[in-house]
Amino acid sequence: MMQVCLNGSRTAADGVAVPLTPESIADSAAEAVAAGATDIHVHPKTPCGQDTLSPRVLAPVLSAIRARVPVPVGVTTGAWAEPDPAARLRRIRDWTVLPDHASVNWHEPGAEETAALLMERGVGVEAGIWSGTDGAERFALSPLGPKVLRVLAEVTDTDPLGAVASARGLLTDLGSAHGRPVLLHGEDGGAWPVLRLAGRLGLATRIGLEDALSLPGGEPAGSNGELVAAGLAEYGAARSGATGRPGRPSGASP
């Protein structure tokens, strides 16, 4: 699976390619799916560009995307979008249009309650397990672990070399991950090395403007579609190399 992460917490300051409005988000999603993305992760934005869980913002974003593409769509429930756990639950209860799935960061306060409510409402849960946190330990003890849709193994180390080591350590910490599928990804400087590691390991992954503003060669990405196309090429080459078939040219970066 190649998920596209359309915008994340990026703002207009990160470049005109970052989609912020329902219309631009839907356009970007359609381009990414045409390039090969099979799942979508998006951060709905207020008019001033801030992440939000407001049902008045969520509904038009989801509706606009679904009018353009048929693939599953997920949203964030990150604490930065709603810091108060009780208020976060109220927001989710008030959603009138439901996403197919939502990410829940297991190291954040209120994660268990947030995940339980999403499941109660029929929304799949992506368990966000960040490197450098106690998320993996908490998730291992969670009675909800076997019920999540998938695990997002999120590598926060942005050093290109350190990110791969962090990714391997995070996967070790996750262990069996309650038997759930794992999606491995990095961010910024670690995005492409971790994506290639996911290819070598045969794990699901993601790419998009939330995780990377540049293409593998370092040039600025013009769109999420460009990132997805590059991501699929990098993933396929890494996967081919891991299985002994012709892969990346000699001397290519990991």
CSV table of C-alpha atoms in Angstrom, one decimal:
chain,number,residue,atom,x,y,z
A,1,MET,CA,0.0,0.0,0.0
A,2,MET,CA,1.2,3.5,-0.9
A,3,GLN,CA,-0.6,6.1,1.2
A,4,VAL,CA,-0.3,9.8,0.3
A,5,CYS,CA,-0.1,12.2,3.2
A,6,LEU,CA,-1.4,15.3,1.5
A,7,ASN,CA,-0.5,18.2,3.8
A,8,GLY,CA,0.1,17.4,7.5
A,9,SER,CA,0.8,20.4,9.7
A,10,ARG,CA,2.4,22.3,6.8
A,11,THR,CA,1.2,25.8,6.0
A,12,ALA,CA,1.3,28.2,3.1
A,13,ALA,CA,4.8,29.2,4.4
A,14,ASP,CA,6.0,25.7,3.2
A,15,GLY,CA,5.1,26.4,-0.4
A,16,VAL,CA,2.2,26.9,-2.8
A,17,ALA,CA,2.1,23.1,-3.5
A,18,VAL,CA,0.7,22.4,0.0
A,19,PRO,CA,-3.1,21.9,-0.3
A,20,LEU,CA,-5.0,23.7,2.4
A,21,THR,CA,-8.6,24.3,1.1
A,22,PRO,CA,-11.2,21.6,0.4
A,23,GLU,CA,-10.9,22.2,-3.3
A,24,SER,CA,-7.1,22.2,-3.5
A,25,ILE,CA,-7.0,19.1,-1.2
A,26,ALA,CA,-9.4,17.3,-3.5
A,27,ASP,CA,-7.3,18.3,-6.6
A,28,SER,CA,-4.1,17.1,-5.0
A,29,ALA,CA,-5.7,13.8,-3.8
A,30,ALA,CA,-7.0,13.1,-7.4
A,31,GLU,CA,-3.5,13.7,-8.8
A,32,ALA,CA,-1.9,11.5,-6.2
A,33,VAL,CA,-4.3,8.7,-6.8
A,34,ALA,CA,-3.8,9.0,-10.5
A,35,ALA,CA,0.0,8.6,-9.8
A,36,GLY,CA,-0.7,5.4,-7.8
A,37,ALA,CA,-1.7,6.3,-4.3
A,38,THR,CA,-4.1,3.7,-2.8
A,39,ASP,CA,-5.0,5.5,0.5
A,40,ILE,CA,-5.2,9.1,1.7
A,41,HIS,CA,-4.2,10.8,4.9
A,42,VAL,CA,-5.2,14.4,5.3
A,43,HIS,CA,-5.2,17.2,7.9
A,44,PRO,CA,-8.4,19.3,7.5
A,45,LYS,CA,-7.5,23.0,7.9
A,46,THR,CA,-9.3,26.1,9.3
A,47,PRO,CA,-9.4,29.2,6.9
A,48,CYS,CA,-6.2,30.4,8.6
A,49,GLY,CA,-4.5,27.1,7.8
A,50,GLN,CA,-4.5,25.5,11.3
A,51,ASP,CA,-5.2,21.8,11.8
A,52,THR,CA,-8.7,21.1,13.3
A,53,LEU,CA,-11.1,18.4,14.2
A,54,SER,CA,-14.1,20.6,13.7
A,55,PRO,CA,-17.0,18.8,12.0
A,56,ARG,CA,-17.7,22.0,10.0
A,57,VAL,CA,-14.3,21.7,8.4
A,58,LEU,CA,-14.0,17.9,8.2
A,59,ALA,CA,-17.2,17.4,6.3
A,60,PRO,CA,-16.5,19.5,3.3
A,61,VAL,CA,-12.9,18.2,3.0
A,62,LEU,CA,-14.0,14.6,3.1
A,63,SER,CA,-16.9,15.2,0.7
A,64,ALA,CA,-14.6,17.0,-1.8
A,65,ILE,CA,-12.1,14.2,-1.8
A,66,ARG,CA,-14.7,11.5,-2.2
A,67,ALA,CA,-16.3,13.3,-5.1
A,68,ARG,CA,-13.0,12.9,-6.9
A,69,VAL,CA,-11.5,9.6,-5.8
A,70,PRO,CA,-12.7,6.1,-4.6
A,71,VAL,CA,-9.9,5.2,-2.2
A,72,PRO,CA,-10.1,5.3,1.6
A,73,VAL,CA,-9.6,8.6,3.3
A,74,GLY,CA,-8.2,9.2,6.8
A,75,VAL,CA,-7.6,12.2,9.0
A,76,THR,CA,-5.5,13.1,12.0
A,77,THR,CA,-6.6,13.3,15.6
A,78,GLY,CA,-3.3,14.7,16.7
A,79,ALA,CA,-3.2,16.6,20.0
A,80,TRP,CA,-2.0,19.7,18.3
A,81,ALA,CA,-5.4,19.9,16.5
A,82,GLU,CA,-7.3,19.6,19.8
A,83,PRO,CA,-5.0,19.6,22.9
A,84,ASP,CA,-7.8,18.9,25.4
A,85,PRO,CA,-8.6,15.1,25.4
A,86,ALA,CA,-12.2,15.7,26.5
A,87,ALA,CA,-12.8,18.3,23.8
A,88,ARG,CA,-11.2,16.0,21.3
A,89,LEU,CA,-13.8,13.4,22.1
A,90,ARG,CA,-16.6,15.9,21.8
A,91,ARG,CA,-15.4,16.9,18.4
A,92,ILE,CA,-15.3,13.3,17.2
A,93,ARG,CA,-18.8,12.7,18.5
A,94,ASP,CA,-20.0,15.7,16.5
A,95,TRP,CA,-18.6,14.5,13.2
A,96,THR,CA,-21.4,14.4,10.7
A,97,VAL,CA,-19.3,12.9,7.8
A,98,LEU,CA,-17.0,10.1,8.9
A,99,PRO,CA,-13.6,9.3,7.6
A,100,ASP,CA,-12.7,5.7,6.7
A,101,HIS,CA,-9.9,5.8,9.3
A,102,ALA,CA,-8.2,8.2,11.6
A,103,SER,CA,-4.7,8.2,13.1
A,104,VAL,CA,-4.3,8.2,16.9
A,105,ASN,CA,-0.9,8.9,18.4
A,106,TRP,CA,-0.5,6.4,21.2
A,107,HIS,CA,1.9,8.5,23.2
A,108,GLU,CA,-0.6,11.4,23.5
A,109,PRO,CA,-2.9,11.8,26.5
A,110,GLY,CA,-6.4,10.4,25.8
A,111,ALA,CA,-5.2,8.0,23.0
A,112,GLU,CA,-7.1,5.0,24.3
A,113,GLU,CA,-10.3,6.9,24.7
A,114,THR,CA,-10.0,8.5,21.3
A,115,ALA,CA,-9.3,5.1,19.6
A,116,ALA,CA,-12.2,3.5,21.5
A,117,LEU,CA,-14.7,6.2,20.4
A,118,LEU,CA,-13.5,6.0,16.8
A,119,MET,CA,-14.0,2.3,16.8
A,120,GLU,CA,-17.5,2.7,18.3
A,121,ARG,CA,-18.4,5.1,15.5
A,122,GLY,CA,-17.1,2.6,12.9
A,123,VAL,CA,-14.0,4.5,12.0
A,124,GLY,CA,-10.8,2.5,11.5
A,125,VAL,CA,-7.9,3.4,13.7
A,126,GLU,CA,-4.3,3.8,12.6
A,127,ALA,CA,-2.2,3.5,15.7
A,128,GLY,CA,0.5,6.1,15.4
A,129,ILE,CA,3.6,4.9,17.1
A,130,TRP,CA,6.4,7.5,17.1
A,131,SER,CA,10.0,6.8,17.6
A,132,GLY,CA,11.5,8.5,20.6
A,133,THR,CA,8.3,8.1,22.6
A,134,ASP,CA,6.7,5.4,24.9
A,135,GLY,CA,4.1,4.8,22.2
A,136,ALA,CA,5.3,1.3,21.4
A,137,GLU,CA,5.3,0.3,25.1
A,138,ARG,CA,1.8,1.7,25.6
A,139,PHE,CA,0.5,0.0,22.5
A,140,ALA,CA,1.9,-3.4,23.5
A,141,LEU,CA,-0.3,-3.2,26.7
A,142,SER,CA,-3.4,-1.8,25.0
A,143,PRO,CA,-6.5,-4.1,24.8
A,144,LEU,CA,-7.4,-2.1,21.7
A,145,GLY,CA,-4.2,-3.2,19.9
A,146,PRO,CA,-5.6,-6.2,18.1
A,147,LYS,CA,-8.6,-4.1,16.9
A,148,VAL,CA,-6.7,-1.3,15.1
A,149,LEU,CA,-6.8,-1.1,11.3
A,150,ARG,CA,-3.0,-0.8,11.0
A,151,VAL,CA,0.1,0.5,12.9
A,152,LEU,CA,1.8,3.7,11.6
A,153,ALA,CA,5.4,3.3,12.6
A,154,GLU,CA,6.5,6.9,12.4
A,155,VAL,CA,10.2,7.7,12.4
A,156,THR,CA,10.8,11.2,13.8
A,157,ASP,CA,14.6,11.2,13.3
A,158,THR,CA,15.2,13.5,10.3
A,159,ASP,CA,18.9,12.6,9.8
A,160,PRO,CA,19.1,10.5,6.6
A,161,LEU,CA,21.5,7.9,8.2
A,162,GLY,CA,20.1,7.9,11.7
A,163,ALA,CA,16.5,7.6,10.5
A,164,VAL,CA,17.1,4.0,9.2
A,165,ALA,CA,18.6,2.9,12.5
A,166,SER,CA,15.7,4.6,14.3
A,167,ALA,CA,13.2,2.8,12.0
A,168,ARG,CA,14.8,-0.6,12.7
A,169,GLY,CA,14.7,0.1,16.5
A,170,LEU,CA,11.1,1.2,16.3
A,171,LEU,CA,10.1,-2.0,14.5
A,172,THR,CA,11.9,-4.0,17.1
A,173,ASP,CA,10.1,-2.2,19.8
A,174,LEU,CA,6.8,-2.9,18.1
A,175,GLY,CA,7.4,-6.6,18.0
A,176,SER,CA,4.4,-8.4,16.6
A,177,ALA,CA,2.3,-5.2,16.7
A,178,HIS,CA,-0.7,-7.3,17.9
A,179,GLY,CA,-0.5,-9.0,14.5
A,180,ARG,CA,-1.7,-5.8,12.7
A,181,PRO,CA,-0.3,-4.6,9.4
A,182,VAL,CA,2.5,-2.0,9.8
A,183,LEU,CA,3.0,1.1,7.6
A,184,LEU,CA,6.5,2.5,8.0
A,185,HIS,CA,7.4,6.1,7.1
A,186,GLY,CA,9.9,8.8,7.9
A,187,GLU,CA,9.8,12.6,7.6
A,188,ASP,CA,11.9,15.4,6.0
A,189,GLY,CA,15.5,14.1,5.7
A,190,GLY,CA,14.5,10.7,6.9
A,191,ALA,CA,11.5,10.3,4.5
A,192,TRP,CA,13.2,8.7,1.5
A,193,PRO,CA,15.7,6.4,3.3
A,194,VAL,CA,12.9,5.1,5.5
A,195,LEU,CA,10.6,4.6,2.4
A,196,ARG,CA,13.4,2.6,0.8
A,197,LEU,CA,13.7,0.5,3.9
A,198,ALA,CA,10.0,-0.2,3.9
A,199,GLY,CA,10.5,-1.4,0.3
A,200,ARG,CA,13.3,-3.7,1.3
A,201,LEU,CA,11.2,-5.1,4.1
A,202,GLY,CA,8.0,-5.3,2.1
A,203,LEU,CA,6.0,-3.1,4.4
A,204,ALA,CA,3.4,-0.6,3.5
A,205,THR,CA,4.6,3.0,3.4
A,206,ARG,CA,3.5,6.6,2.6
A,207,ILE,CA,4.8,9.8,1.0
A,208,GLY,CA,3.5,13.2,0.4
A,209,LEU,CA,4.0,16.9,1.3
A,210,GLU,CA,3.4,16.2,5.0
A,211,ASP,CA,6.6,14.0,5.1
A,212,ALA,CA,8.8,15.5,2.3
A,213,LEU,CA,9.0,18.7,0.4
A,214,SER,CA,11.7,17.4,-1.9
A,215,LEU,CA,12.1,14.6,-4.4
A,216,PRO,CA,14.7,11.9,-3.9
A,217,GLY,CA,17.3,13.9,-5.8
A,218,GLY,CA,16.8,17.0,-3.6
A,219,GLU,CA,14.8,19.1,-6.0
A,220,PRO,CA,11.6,20.7,-4.7
A,221,ALA,CA,8.5,18.6,-5.2
A,222,GLY,CA,5.9,20.3,-7.3
A,223,SER,CA,2.9,18.2,-6.0
A,224,ASN,CA,1.8,15.2,-4.1
A,225,GLY,CA,1.4,13.4,-7.4
A,226,GLU,CA,5.1,13.9,-8.1
A,227,LEU,CA,6.0,12.5,-4.7
A,228,VAL,CA,3.8,9.5,-5.1
A,229,ALA,CA,5.2,8.7,-8.5
A,230,ALA,CA,8.8,9.0,-7.1
A,231,GLY,CA,7.9,7.1,-4.0
A,232,LEU,CA,6.5,4.1,-6.0
A,233,ALA,CA,9.7,4.1,-8.2
A,234,GLU,CA,12.0,4.2,-5.1
A,235,TYR,CA,9.9,1.6,-3.3
A,236,GLY,CA,9.9,-0.8,-6.3
A,237,ALA,CA,13.6,-0.4,-6.9
A,238,ALA,CA,14.3,-1.1,-3.2
A,239,ARG,CA,12.0,-4.1,-3.2
A,240,SER,CA,13.5,-5.5,-6.3
A,241,GLY,CA,17.0,-5.2,-4.8
A,242,ALA,CA,15.9,-6.9,-1.6
A,243,THR,CA,14.5,-9.9,-3.6
A,244,GLY,CA,17.6,-10.3,-5.8
A,245,ARG,CA,16.2,-8.8,-9.0
A,246,PRO,CA,17.7,-5.8,-10.8
A,247,GLY,CA,17.2,-2.8,-8.6
A,248,ARG,CA,18.8,0.5,-7.8
A,249,PRO,CA,22.0,1.4,-9.7
A,250,SER,CA,25.3,0.6,-7.9
A,251,GLY,CA,26.2,3.3,-5.5
A,252,ALA,CA,22.6,4.6,-5.0
A,253,SER,CA,21.8,5.9,-1.6
A,254,PRO,CA,20.0,3.5,0.9
